[in-house]
GROMACS .gro file of C-alpha atoms in nm:
model
  513
    1GLY     CA    1  -0.693   3.755   0.251
    2ARG     CA    2  -0.975   3.522   0.150
    3PRO     CA    3  -1.231   3.669  -0.095
    4GLU     CA    4  -1.571   3.718   0.066
    5ARG     CA    5  -1.757   3.495  -0.180
    6MET     CA    6  -1.507   3.209  -0.155
    7ARG     CA    7  -1.552   2.941   0.111
    8ALA     CA    8  -1.261   2.846   0.332
    9ALA     CA    9  -1.217   2.502   0.170
   10GLU     CA   10  -1.222   2.652  -0.182
   11PHE     CA   11  -0.965   2.914  -0.081
   12GLU     CA   12  -0.738   2.648   0.065
   13ARG     CA   13  -0.760   2.444  -0.258
   14ALA     CA   14  -0.683   2.755  -0.462
   15LEU     CA   15  -0.371   2.817  -0.253
   16TYR     CA   16  -0.269   2.451  -0.290
   17LEU     CA   17  -0.313   2.476  -0.668
   18ALA     CA   18  -0.117   2.805  -0.683
   19ARG     CA   19   0.172   2.650  -0.487
   20ASN     CA   20   0.190   2.352  -0.723
   21VAL     CA   21   0.180   2.572  -1.032
   22ILE     CA   22   0.462   2.786  -0.895
   23GLU     CA   23   0.673   2.478  -0.815
   24ARG     CA   24   0.616   2.334  -1.165
   25ARG     CA   25   0.731   2.661  -1.323
   26TRP     CA   26   1.036   2.671  -1.100
   27ALA     CA   27   1.125   2.317  -1.209
   28ALA     CA   28   1.074   2.406  -1.576
   29ALA     CA   29   1.303   2.707  -1.535
   30GLY     CA   30   1.571   2.502  -1.364
   31ILE     CA   31   1.533   2.681  -1.029
   32GLY     CA   32   1.616   2.414  -0.775
   33ASP     CA   33   1.699   2.616  -0.463
   34ALA     CA   34   1.351   2.764  -0.405
   35TYR     CA   35   1.093   2.618  -0.169
   36ILE     CA   36   0.757   2.722  -0.023
   37PRO     CA   37   0.731   2.592   0.336
   38SER     CA   38   0.361   2.668   0.354
   39LEU     CA   39   0.094   2.852   0.156
   40SER     CA   40  -0.221   2.816   0.362
   41HIS     CA   41  -0.466   3.032   0.551
   42HIS     CA   42  -0.487   2.770   0.827
   43THR     CA   43  -0.120   2.698   0.912
   44VAL     CA   44   0.222   2.857   0.904
   45VAL     CA   45   0.537   2.645   0.892
   46TYR     CA   46   0.857   2.778   1.049
   47LYS     CA   47   1.156   2.556   0.983
   48GLY     CA   48   1.522   2.554   0.897
   49MET     CA   49   1.852   2.393   0.981
   50PHE     CA   50   1.858   2.516   1.341
   51ILE     CA   51   1.861   2.391   1.692
   52ALA     CA   52   1.555   2.482   1.899
   53PRO     CA   53   1.679   2.805   2.065
   54GLN     CA   54   1.774   2.952   1.727
   55LEU     CA   55   1.423   2.929   1.576
   56PRO     CA   56   1.277   3.248   1.733
   57ARG     CA   57   1.599   3.437   1.658
   58PHE     CA   58   1.545   3.374   1.290
   59TYR     CA   59   1.165   3.417   1.276
   60ALA     CA   60   1.053   3.743   1.430
   61ASP     CA   61   0.692   3.621   1.459
   62LEU     CA   62   0.794   3.379   1.732
   63ARG     CA   63   0.930   3.666   1.945
   64ASP     CA   64   0.607   3.868   1.931
   65PRO     CA   65   0.420   3.845   2.267
   66LEU     CA   66   0.085   3.882   2.081
   67PHE     CA   67   0.154   3.574   1.870
   68GLU     CA   68  -0.062   3.288   2.002
   69THR     CA   69  -0.181   2.953   1.877
   70ALA     CA   70  -0.401   2.676   2.005
   71LEU     CA   71  -0.180   2.404   1.863
   72ALA     CA   72   0.175   2.340   1.747
   73VAL     CA   73   0.369   2.055   1.585
   74PHE     CA   74   0.741   2.060   1.663
   75HIS     CA   75   1.016   1.839   1.524
   76GLN     CA   76   1.390   1.843   1.593
   77ARG     CA   77   1.626   1.574   1.470
   78TYR     CA   78   1.938   1.538   1.260
   79SER     CA   79   1.899   1.401   0.908
   80THR     CA   80   1.944   1.023   0.881
   81ASN     CA   81   1.829   0.893   0.543
   82THR     CA   82   1.883   1.208   0.334
   83PHE     CA   83   2.138   1.487   0.306
   84PRO     CA   84   2.034   1.777   0.533
   85SER     CA   85   1.871   2.070   0.356
   86TRP     CA   86   1.617   2.343   0.435
   87PRO     CA   87   1.334   2.195   0.226
   88LEU     CA   88   1.371   1.858   0.397
   89ALA     CA   89   1.367   2.001   0.748
   90GLN     CA   90   1.053   1.906   0.941
   91PRO     CA   91   0.769   1.967   0.993
   92PHE     CA   92   0.629   1.966   0.642
   93ARG     CA   93   0.298   2.121   0.536
   94LEU     CA   94   0.083   1.877   0.729
   95LEU     CA   95   0.301   1.635   0.922
   96ALA     CA   96   0.618   1.559   1.112
   97HIS     CA   97   0.752   1.209   1.123
   98ASN     CA   98   0.988   1.011   1.345
   99GLY     CA   99   1.090   0.683   1.183
  100GLU     CA  100   1.095   0.558   0.826
  101ILE     CA  101   0.862   0.430   0.556
  102ASN     CA  102   0.984   0.086   0.450
  103THR     CA  103   0.738   0.056   0.161
  104LEU     CA  104   0.844   0.387   0.011
  105TRP     CA  105   0.974   0.248  -0.321
  106GLY     CA  106   0.646   0.072  -0.396
  107ASN     CA  107   0.429   0.360  -0.273
  108ALA     CA  108   0.607   0.613  -0.492
  109ASN     CA  109   0.599   0.388  -0.799
  110TRP     CA  110   0.229   0.311  -0.760
  111MET     CA  111   0.146   0.679  -0.720
  112ARG     CA  112   0.347   0.763  -1.028
  113ALA     CA  113   0.183   0.484  -1.223
  114ARG     CA  114  -0.172   0.609  -1.159
  115GLU     CA  115  -0.103   0.980  -1.214
  116GLY     CA  116  -0.209   0.971  -1.577
  117ALA     CA  117  -0.553   0.840  -1.484
  118LEU     CA  118  -0.620   1.051  -1.172
  119ARG     CA  119  -0.964   1.217  -1.178
  120SER     CA  120  -1.145   1.438  -0.932
  121GLY     CA  121  -1.465   1.635  -0.953
  122LEU     CA  122  -1.306   1.911  -0.743
  123TRP     CA  123  -1.004   1.960  -0.970
  124ARG     CA  124  -1.152   1.868  -1.310
  125ASP     CA  125  -0.909   1.977  -1.583
  126ARG     CA  126  -0.667   2.130  -1.333
  127MET     CA  127  -0.555   1.788  -1.207
  128ARG     CA  128  -0.261   1.795  -1.447
  129ASP     CA  129  -0.131   2.106  -1.267
  130LEU     CA  130  -0.098   1.899  -0.947
  131LEU     CA  131   0.136   1.642  -1.105
  132PRO     CA  132   0.369   1.494  -1.011
  133VAL     CA  133   0.204   1.430  -0.679
  134ILE     CA  134   0.532   1.325  -0.520
  135ARG     CA  135   0.806   1.581  -0.567
  136PRO     CA  136   1.142   1.441  -0.677
  137GLY     CA  137   1.428   1.455  -0.427
  138GLY     CA  138   1.211   1.435  -0.119
  139SER     CA  139   1.256   1.219   0.187
  140ASP     CA  140   1.013   0.945   0.289
  141SER     CA  141   0.842   1.195   0.523
  142ALA     CA  142   0.815   1.455   0.246
  143MET     CA  143   0.665   1.203   0.002
  144LEU     CA  144   0.402   1.090   0.253
  145ASP     CA  145   0.322   1.457   0.316
  146ASN     CA  146   0.280   1.517  -0.056
  147VAL     CA  147   0.024   1.236  -0.086
  148LEU     CA  148  -0.154   1.329   0.238
  149ASP     CA  149  -0.182   1.689   0.116
  150LEU     CA  150  -0.346   1.581  -0.209
  151VAL     CA  151  -0.595   1.348  -0.037
  152VAL     CA  152  -0.695   1.617   0.214
  153GLN     CA  153  -0.729   1.890  -0.047
  154SER     CA  154  -0.937   1.653  -0.261
  155GLY     CA  155  -1.216   1.631  -0.006
  156ARG     CA  156  -1.128   1.394   0.282
  157ASP     CA  157  -1.072   1.519   0.634
  158LEU     CA  158  -0.726   1.486   0.786
  159LEU     CA  159  -0.800   1.192   1.016
  160HIS     CA  160  -0.980   1.002   0.741
  161ALA     CA  161  -0.685   1.052   0.506
  162MET     CA  162  -0.434   0.929   0.765
  163MET     CA  163  -0.643   0.619   0.839
  164MET     CA  164  -0.651   0.554   0.466
  165LEU     CA  165  -0.277   0.595   0.403
  166VAL     CA  166  -0.140   0.449   0.728
  167PRO     CA  167  -0.397   0.188   0.836
  168GLU     CA  168  -0.377  -0.029   1.142
  169ALA     CA  169  -0.336  -0.408   1.120
  170TRP     CA  170  -0.694  -0.498   1.033
  171GLU     CA  171  -0.685  -0.810   0.817
  172ASN     CA  172  -0.625  -1.060   1.098
  173ALA     CA  173  -0.770  -0.858   1.388
  174ALA     CA  174  -1.049  -1.085   1.517
  175ASP     CA  175  -1.188  -0.832   1.765
  176MET     CA  176  -1.223  -0.545   1.514
  177PRO     CA  177  -1.580  -0.413   1.461
  178GLU     CA  178  -1.715  -0.507   1.119
  179PRO     CA  179  -1.786  -0.147   1.003
  180LEU     CA  180  -1.423  -0.052   1.074
  181ARG     CA  181  -1.294  -0.361   0.897
  182ALA     CA  182  -1.509  -0.270   0.596
  183PHE     CA  183  -1.368   0.084   0.606
  184TYR     CA  184  -1.015  -0.050   0.573
  185GLN     CA  185  -1.117  -0.308   0.311
  186PHE     CA  186  -1.277  -0.039   0.099
  187HIS     CA  187  -0.980   0.196   0.113
  188ALA     CA  188  -0.732  -0.087   0.054
  189GLY     CA  189  -0.863  -0.089  -0.302
  190LEU     CA  190  -0.790   0.283  -0.342
  191THR     CA  191  -0.429   0.306  -0.224
  192GLU     CA  192  -0.148   0.105  -0.075
  193PRO     CA  193  -0.051   0.140   0.290
  194TRP     CA  194   0.256   0.348   0.376
  195ASP     CA  195   0.409   0.105   0.617
  196GLY     CA  196   0.713   0.112   0.844
  197PRO     CA  197   0.821   0.208   1.194
  198ALA     CA  198   0.673   0.556   1.225
  199ASP     CA  199   0.548   0.801   1.483
  200LEU     CA  200   0.339   1.066   1.303
  201ALA     CA  201   0.224   1.407   1.423
  202PHE     CA  202   0.002   1.604   1.188
  203THR     CA  203  -0.234   1.902   1.175
  204ASP     CA  204  -0.447   2.098   0.930
  205GLY     CA  205  -0.474   2.403   1.156
  206ARG     CA  206  -0.791   2.288   1.326
  207VAL     CA  207  -0.719   1.927   1.426
  208ALA     CA  208  -0.389   1.824   1.580
  209ALA     CA  209  -0.329   1.450   1.596
  210ALA     CA  210  -0.071   1.176   1.637
  211ALA     CA  211  -0.063   0.819   1.509
  212LEU     CA  212   0.164   0.518   1.551
  213ASP     CA  213   0.258   0.258   1.293
  214ARG     CA  214   0.074  -0.075   1.303
  215ASN     CA  215   0.376  -0.259   1.440
  216GLY     CA  216   0.427  -0.016   1.727
  217LEU     CA  217   0.800   0.006   1.662
  218ARG     CA  218   0.835   0.375   1.755
  219PRO     CA  219   0.752   0.524   2.096
  220ALA     CA  220   0.468   0.772   2.136
  221ARG     CA  221   0.372   0.899   2.483
  222TYR     CA  222   0.082   1.129   2.563
  223THR     CA  223  -0.013   1.341   2.865
  224ILE     CA  224  -0.345   1.520   2.928
  225THR     CA  225  -0.371   1.789   3.195
  226ASP     CA  226  -0.670   1.922   3.390
  227ASP     CA  227  -0.690   2.238   3.178
  228GLY     CA  228  -0.723   2.045   2.849
  229LEU     CA  229  -0.360   2.057   2.738
  230VAL     CA  230  -0.260   1.749   2.536
  231ILE     CA  231   0.106   1.670   2.481
  232VAL     CA  232   0.222   1.388   2.255
  233ALA     CA  233   0.593   1.322   2.209
  234SER     CA  234   0.835   1.047   2.128
  235GLU     CA  235   0.978   1.064   2.481
  236VAL     CA  236   0.849   1.129   2.831
  237GLY     CA  237   0.935   1.466   2.986
  238VAL     CA  238   0.975   1.674   2.668
  239ILE     CA  239   0.771   1.947   2.839
  240ASP     CA  240   0.777   2.001   3.214
  241VAL     CA  241   0.428   1.945   3.359
  242ASP     CA  242   0.323   1.953   3.724
  243PRO     CA  243   0.229   1.591   3.809
  244GLU     CA  244  -0.070   1.712   4.011
  245ARG     CA  245  -0.224   1.858   3.696
  246VAL     CA  246  -0.202   1.534   3.497
  247VAL     CA  247  -0.540   1.361   3.456
  248GLU     CA  248  -0.431   1.093   3.207
  249LYS     CA  249  -0.110   0.968   3.056
  250GLY     CA  250   0.000   0.666   2.860
  251ARG     CA  251   0.141   0.543   2.533
  252LEU     CA  252  -0.014   0.497   2.191
  253GLY     CA  253  -0.048   0.134   2.093
  254PRO     CA  254   0.027  -0.012   1.749
  255GLY     CA  255  -0.196   0.151   1.490
  256ARG     CA  256  -0.361   0.383   1.743
  257MET     CA  257  -0.440   0.753   1.712
  258ILE     CA  258  -0.523   1.046   1.937
  259ALA     CA  259  -0.646   1.388   1.826
  260VAL     CA  260  -0.766   1.727   1.950
  261ASP     CA  261  -1.033   1.923   1.762
  262THR     CA  262  -0.952   2.280   1.866
  263ALA     CA  263  -1.264   2.424   1.701
  264ALA     CA  264  -1.502   2.190   1.883
  265GLY     CA  265  -1.292   2.170   2.202
  266ARG     CA  266  -1.286   1.786   2.195
  267ILE     CA  267  -1.019   1.533   2.278
  268LEU     CA  268  -1.073   1.241   2.039
  269THR     CA  269  -0.963   0.893   2.141
  270ASP     CA  270  -0.874   0.619   1.896
  271LYS     CA  271  -1.215   0.452   1.926
  272VAL     CA  272  -1.404   0.775   1.870
  273ILE     CA  273  -1.194   0.875   1.568
  274LYS     CA  274  -1.238   0.543   1.392
  275ALA     CA  275  -1.603   0.485   1.484
  276GLU     CA  276  -1.708   0.823   1.348
  277ARG     CA  277  -1.541   0.758   1.014
  278ALA     CA  278  -1.635   0.392   0.984
  279TRP     CA  279  -2.008   0.465   1.028
  280ARG     CA  280  -2.005   0.770   0.800
  281ARG     CA  281  -2.067   0.563   0.484
  282PRO     CA  282  -2.215   0.212   0.432
  283TYR     CA  283  -1.875   0.053   0.375
  284THR     CA  284  -1.993  -0.290   0.484
  285ALA     CA  285  -2.259  -0.304   0.215
  286TRP     CA  286  -2.024  -0.166  -0.050
  287VAL     CA  287  -1.751  -0.417   0.028
  288SER     CA  288  -1.993  -0.711   0.039
  289ALA     CA  289  -2.135  -0.616  -0.302
  290GLY     CA  290  -1.804  -0.538  -0.462
  291ARG     CA  291  -1.574  -0.834  -0.393
  292VAL     CA  292  -1.567  -1.211  -0.431
  293PRO     CA  293  -1.337  -1.381  -0.175
  294LEU     CA  294  -1.154  -1.678  -0.316
  295GLU     CA  295  -1.239  -1.877  -0.002
  296ALA     CA  296  -1.611  -1.835  -0.079
  297ALA     CA  297  -1.558  -1.937  -0.440
  298ALA     CA  298  -1.375  -2.251  -0.326
  299ARG     CA  299  -1.666  -2.343  -0.096
  300GLY     CA  300  -1.913  -2.288  -0.380
  301ASP     CA  301  -2.073  -1.981  -0.215
  302GLY     CA  302  -2.011  -1.767  -0.518
  303PRO     CA  303  -1.874  -1.773  -0.871
  304PRO     CA  304  -1.498  -1.829  -0.898
  305PRO     CA  305  -1.296  -1.522  -0.992
  306ALA     CA  306  -1.189  -1.674  -1.322
  307ALA     CA  307  -1.439  -1.883  -1.515
  308ALA     CA  308  -1.200  -1.976  -1.793
  309GLY     CA  309  -1.042  -2.314  -1.792
  310GLY     CA  310  -1.306  -2.512  -1.605
  311THR     CA  311  -1.051  -2.629  -1.346
  312ALA     CA  312  -1.174  -2.649  -0.986
  313PRO     CA  313  -0.978  -2.435  -0.740
  314ILE     CA  314  -0.764  -2.603  -0.477
  315GLY     CA  315  -0.973  -2.699  -0.176
  316SER     CA  316  -1.308  -2.707  -0.364
  317ALA     CA  317  -1.544  -3.002  -0.373
  318ALA     CA  318  -1.389  -3.120  -0.696
  319SER     CA  319  -1.041  -3.091  -0.554
  320PRO     CA  320  -1.060  -3.126  -0.173
  321GLY     CA  321  -0.697  -3.045  -0.102
  322LYS     CA  322  -0.573  -3.402  -0.169
  323ARG     CA  323  -0.252  -3.518  -0.327
  324PRO     CA  324  -0.284  -3.537  -0.708
  325ASP     CA  325  -0.287  -3.872  -0.878
  326ALA     CA  326   0.061  -4.005  -0.931
  327SER     CA  327  -0.040  -4.315  -1.126
  328GLY     CA  328   0.002  -4.518  -0.807
  329ASP     CA  329   0.380  -4.502  -0.786
  330GLY     CA  330   0.651  -4.255  -0.698
  331GLU     CA  331   0.818  -4.301  -1.034
  332GLY     CA  332   0.511  -4.172  -1.214
  333LEU     CA  333   0.498  -3.863  -0.996
  334THR     CA  334   0.868  -3.799  -1.045
  335ARG     CA  335   0.827  -3.835  -1.420
  336ALA     CA  336   0.533  -3.593  -1.420
  337LEU     CA  337   0.731  -3.335  -1.220
  338ILE     CA  338   1.021  -3.361  -1.463
  339VAL     CA  339   0.795  -3.336  -1.768
  340PHE     CA  340   0.630  -3.024  -1.634
  341GLY     CA  341   0.958  -2.861  -1.528
  342TYR     CA  342   0.922  -2.870  -1.150
  343THR     CA  343   1.237  -2.879  -0.941
  344GLN     CA  344   1.291  -3.078  -0.620
  345GLU     CA  345   1.289  -2.752  -0.428
  346GLU     CA  346   0.946  -2.650  -0.563
  347ALA     CA  347   0.804  -2.999  -0.508
  348HIS     CA  348   0.910  -3.031  -0.143
  349ARG     CA  349   0.905  -2.670  -0.024
  350ILE     CA  350   0.600  -2.537  -0.210
  351LEU     CA  351   0.381  -2.805  -0.362
  352GLU     CA  352   0.391  -3.067  -0.088
  353PRO     CA  353   0.276  -2.826   0.188
  354MET     CA  354  -0.002  -2.709  -0.044
  355TRP     CA  355  -0.115  -3.066  -0.112
  356ASN     CA  356  -0.124  -3.148   0.259
  357SER     CA  357  -0.297  -2.831   0.383
  358GLY     CA  358  -0.491  -2.701   0.082
  359CYS     CA  359  -0.337  -2.356   0.116
  360SER     CA  360  -0.015  -2.170   0.044
  361ARG     CA  361   0.277  -2.238   0.272
  362ARG     CA  362   0.378  -1.974   0.526
  363ALA     CA  363   0.742  -1.882   0.519
  364ARG     CA  364   0.974  -1.631   0.683
  365ALA     CA  365   1.058  -1.297   0.526
  366SER     CA  366   1.424  -1.378   0.467
  367SER     CA  367   1.539  -1.620   0.198
  368THR     CA  368   1.835  -1.856   0.186
  369ILE     CA  369   1.773  -1.958  -0.177
  370MET     CA  370   2.046  -1.884  -0.426
  371SER     CA  371   2.026  -1.534  -0.572
  372SER     CA  372   1.914  -1.487  -0.930
  373SER     CA  373   2.260  -1.379  -1.046
  374ASP     CA  374   2.406  -1.714  -0.936
  375SER     CA  375   2.122  -1.933  -1.058
  376ARG     CA  376   2.005  -2.037  -1.401
  377ARG     CA  377   1.644  -2.060  -1.282
  378SER     CA  378   1.414  -1.760  -1.325
  379ARG     CA  379   1.204  -1.650  -1.028
  380ILE     CA  380   0.947  -1.400  -0.918
  381ARG     CA  381   1.068  -1.214  -0.612
  382ARG     CA  382   0.870  -0.972  -0.396
  383LEU     CA  383   1.081  -0.685  -0.277
  384THR     CA  384   1.026  -0.635   0.097
  385ARG     CA  385   1.196  -0.449   0.376
  386CYS     CA  386   1.149  -0.560   0.733
  387ALA     CA  387   1.220  -0.369   1.051
  388SER     CA  388   1.189  -0.552   1.379
  389GLY     CA  389   1.330  -0.557   1.730
  390SER     CA  390   1.341  -0.762   2.043
  391SER     CA  391   1.013  -0.604   2.152
  392CYS     CA  392   0.828  -0.775   1.863
  393ARG     CA  393   0.638  -1.071   1.993
  394SER     CA  394   0.482  -1.341   1.778
  395ARG     CA  395   0.136  -1.181   1.762
  396ARG     CA  396   0.280  -0.844   1.666
  397SER     CA  397   0.475  -1.013   1.390
  398TRP     CA  398   0.188  -1.194   1.223
  399VAL     CA  399  -0.109  -0.966   1.279
  400PRO     CA  400   0.003  -0.699   1.026
  401ALA     CA  401   0.121  -0.953   0.773
  402GLY     CA  402  -0.198  -0.985   0.570
  403VAL     CA  403  -0.143  -1.059   0.200
  404SER     CA  404  -0.417  -0.974  -0.044
  405TRP     CA  405  -0.438  -0.889  -0.413
  406ARG     CA  406  -0.683  -0.661  -0.583
  407ARG     CA  407  -0.763  -0.529  -0.924
  408ALA     CA  408  -0.626  -0.194  -1.037
  409PRO     CA  409  -0.660   0.070  -0.761
  410SER     CA  410  -0.912   0.344  -0.812
  411THR     CA  411  -0.795   0.667  -0.970
  412ARG     CA  412  -1.050   0.882  -0.790
  413ALA     CA  413  -0.866   1.098  -0.541
  414SER     CA  414  -1.176   1.232  -0.367
  415SER     CA  415  -1.455   0.980  -0.436
  416SER     CA  416  -1.612   0.753  -0.175
  417SER     CA  417  -1.886   0.551  -0.339
  418ARG     CA  418  -1.999   0.198  -0.407
  419ALA     CA  419  -1.853   0.224  -0.760
  420ARG     CA  420  -1.504   0.252  -0.615
  421CYS     CA  421  -1.553  -0.079  -0.435
  422SER     CA  422  -1.570  -0.274  -0.759
  423ARG     CA  423  -1.197  -0.237  -0.769
  424THR     CA  424  -1.154  -0.483  -0.481
  425ALA     CA  425  -1.261  -0.788  -0.671
  426SER     CA  426  -1.044  -1.079  -0.556
  427TRP     CA  427  -0.847  -1.142  -0.239
  428ARG     CA  428  -0.591  -1.351  -0.061
  429THR     CA  429  -0.410  -1.549  -0.326
  430CYS     CA  430  -0.423  -1.406  -0.680
  431ALA     CA  431  -0.549  -1.112  -0.880
  432ARG     CA  432  -0.762  -1.085  -1.186
  433CYS     CA  433  -0.579  -0.895  -1.458
  434ALA     CA  434  -0.804  -0.732  -1.720
  435ALA     CA  435  -0.506  -0.703  -1.954
  436PHE     CA  436  -0.498  -1.081  -1.998
  437ARG     CA  437  -0.710  -1.268  -2.251
  438ARG     CA  438  -0.752  -1.641  -2.202
  439GLU     CA  439  -0.776  -1.874  -2.497
  440PRO     CA  440  -0.766  -2.254  -2.485
  441CYS     CA  441  -0.442  -2.372  -2.643
  442ARG     CA  442  -0.261  -2.702  -2.657
  443ALA     CA  443   0.036  -2.621  -2.436
  444SER     CA  444   0.252  -2.896  -2.579
  445PHE     CA  445   0.475  -2.938  -2.882
  446PRO     CA  446   0.572  -3.229  -3.108
  447ARG     CA  447   0.857  -3.399  -2.927
  448PRO     CA  448   1.017  -3.559  -3.239
  449ARG     CA  449   1.062  -3.213  -3.394
  450GLY     CA  450   1.261  -3.095  -3.094
  451GLU     CA  451   1.342  -2.726  -3.068
  452ARG     CA  452   1.179  -2.648  -3.405
  453GLY     CA  453   0.850  -2.786  -3.278
  454TRP     CA  454   0.888  -2.588  -2.957
  455ASN     CA  455   0.954  -2.260  -3.136
  456GLY     CA  456   0.674  -2.328  -3.382
  457ARG     CA  457   0.421  -2.374  -3.108
  458TRP     CA  458   0.553  -2.067  -2.921
  459SER     CA  459   0.514  -1.840  -3.224
  460SER     CA  460   0.160  -1.961  -3.301
  461SER     CA  461  -0.127  -1.725  -3.362
  462ALA     CA  462  -0.250  -1.751  -3.005
  463THR     CA  463   0.067  -1.603  -2.857
  464THR     CA  464   0.100  -1.330  -3.121
  465ARG     CA  465  -0.247  -1.213  -3.012
  466ARG     CA  466  -0.116  -1.165  -2.658
  467THR     CA  467  -0.309  -1.444  -2.494
  468THR     CA  468  -0.189  -1.653  -2.202
  469TRP     CA  469  -0.119  -2.025  -2.207
  470ARG     CA  470  -0.333  -2.247  -1.993
  471LYS     CA  471  -0.162  -2.526  -1.807
  472ALA     CA  472  -0.150  -2.844  -2.014
  473PRO     CA  473  -0.330  -3.136  -1.847
  474ARG     CA  474  -0.139  -3.457  -1.808
  475SER     CA  475  -0.378  -3.622  -2.050
  476SER     CA  476  -0.243  -3.401  -2.329
  477CYS     CA  477   0.113  -3.526  -2.278
  478SER     CA  478   0.250  -3.838  -2.439
  479PRO     CA  479   0.584  -3.976  -2.557
  480THR     CA  480   0.530  -3.777  -2.880
  481ALA     CA  481   0.381  -3.456  -2.727
  482ALA     CA  482   0.580  -3.280  -2.456
  483PRO     CA  483   0.447  -2.983  -2.253
  484ILE     CA  484   0.600  -2.644  -2.315
  485PRO     CA  485   0.814  -2.561  -2.009
  486ARG     CA  486   0.636  -2.339  -1.757
  487ALA     CA  487   0.893  -2.067  -1.798
  488ARG     CA  488   0.758  -2.014  -2.151
  489ARG     CA  489   0.387  -2.045  -2.088
  490SER     CA  490   0.304  -1.698  -1.961
  491ARG     CA  491   0.337  -1.369  -2.129
  492CYS     CA  492   0.224  -1.037  -1.990
  493SER     CA  493  -0.016  -0.865  -2.229
  494SER     CA  494   0.002  -0.511  -2.099
  495PRO     CA  495  -0.105  -0.291  -2.391
  496SER     CA  496   0.158  -0.030  -2.316
  497ALA     CA  497   0.462  -0.252  -2.258
  498PRO     CA  498   0.415  -0.622  -2.312
  499CYS     CA  499   0.646  -0.817  -2.083
  500THR     CA  500   0.847  -1.103  -2.233
  501ARG     CA  501   0.999  -1.209  -1.902
  502SER     CA  502   0.882  -1.527  -1.738
  503SER     CA  503   0.922  -1.725  -1.421
  504SER     CA  504   0.959  -2.083  -1.317
  505ALA     CA  505   0.635  -2.044  -1.122
  506GLY     CA  506   0.441  -2.021  -1.447
  507GLY     CA  507   0.356  -1.651  -1.415
  508CYS     CA  508   0.462  -1.327  -1.567
  509GLY     CA  509   0.815  -1.227  -1.471
  510CYS     CA  510   0.711  -0.874  -1.393
  511GLY     CA  511   0.475  -0.998  -1.121
  512SER     CA  512   0.155  -0.909  -1.305
  513ALA     CA  513   0.007  -1.252  -1.248
   0.00000   0.00000   0.00000
């Protein structure tokens, strides 16, 4: 049992730490067939490769008439994305999940990338005993449960953690209250959203809740009876209920939640859940003080994100979204495009819409452009997975599709403070990368010297110091001075693993800039 002098939260963290230490030692000893379903003084997990009637035959607790609980999370389904096994049977320690996480690859990689810098005042020097956060060999549901478990044990309540990891579509929601929008903006700088068609049921032993993905691509129906019983399931009629006892029923909308606080005896609606957490901290003030939108910089309302170079951003007063000077004739423009290495595809599909509208062109998720293996041109590609159906209407398709870039996510697992907001520095179009140093260079080479002049300029002292080339202005080009092709102008200067790949878009081939 729990020691008398230890608080419940401390005891739960101690059990979480003990479970992780045991699992690490099993892995070091090569024991791969052992698993701890739950080690908590709030919840007990009963699971296995059964059908529903077999569960109480295997677990004697479930046959005891004195065994009672105020809540339960139940999951039954055959394995789809992974090979069936006892550890991967649901529910997990906190959640059960119907659907899939389409962003899993990126979520897992980002979590792995920040593990070495994770810090928490609650864990101190024991943080290393909690790594890796995501256990190898798990399903998408298991990986989300691993991260949710860490966030909850590091100080956030269950509903707050789920709002942080699986947010609703907030970026383009015009009717969203400003404090709630600031809540999502703040936490977007701490972690990436786990996105995909998903119906989630989760509990920490006190609160039982359900949430739907922001696209609403999985069904979630709820029923509330006159005696306070709340049933949420992926189908109607999972549990027989007398219709005369039903006081409310419906379906969860995209990004919506419903919860029951068994200790307080409250049924929490989506608005109540989110309002309580959005007003808990001054997120609006933190976000306003900690970020500089590129749109504001373009209007002159604030300093531009990057002061180096002295070039006005597109759409600013110095460059009001107009077509660049082409020396008055189409031949001059064509010559300039050729000199700077632009293709017809880039000129007509990317640059021309930007010149006309002053913003990046919107495009569909799929691509009909030749694959990299069949093309001699290098490209930056963003790996995406899209799940949709006939029920997706136009608004549902574009509302979740916000694109924003931020500086490095915070490594504080349990901290909510204004200092964390400094991580969300720039938005919408590009990111500032602290690993890059900018130095004015003449991004051209002596044309008469040919390849030798090119290579000589490329191996100059500026590039050996891991700086980035600035785009050569047209005034620096002449019949005797040709610009270095854009595929050679950028080099990633990551201190740990400098990237030598490049792209025809003039950025780092690894996607750093």
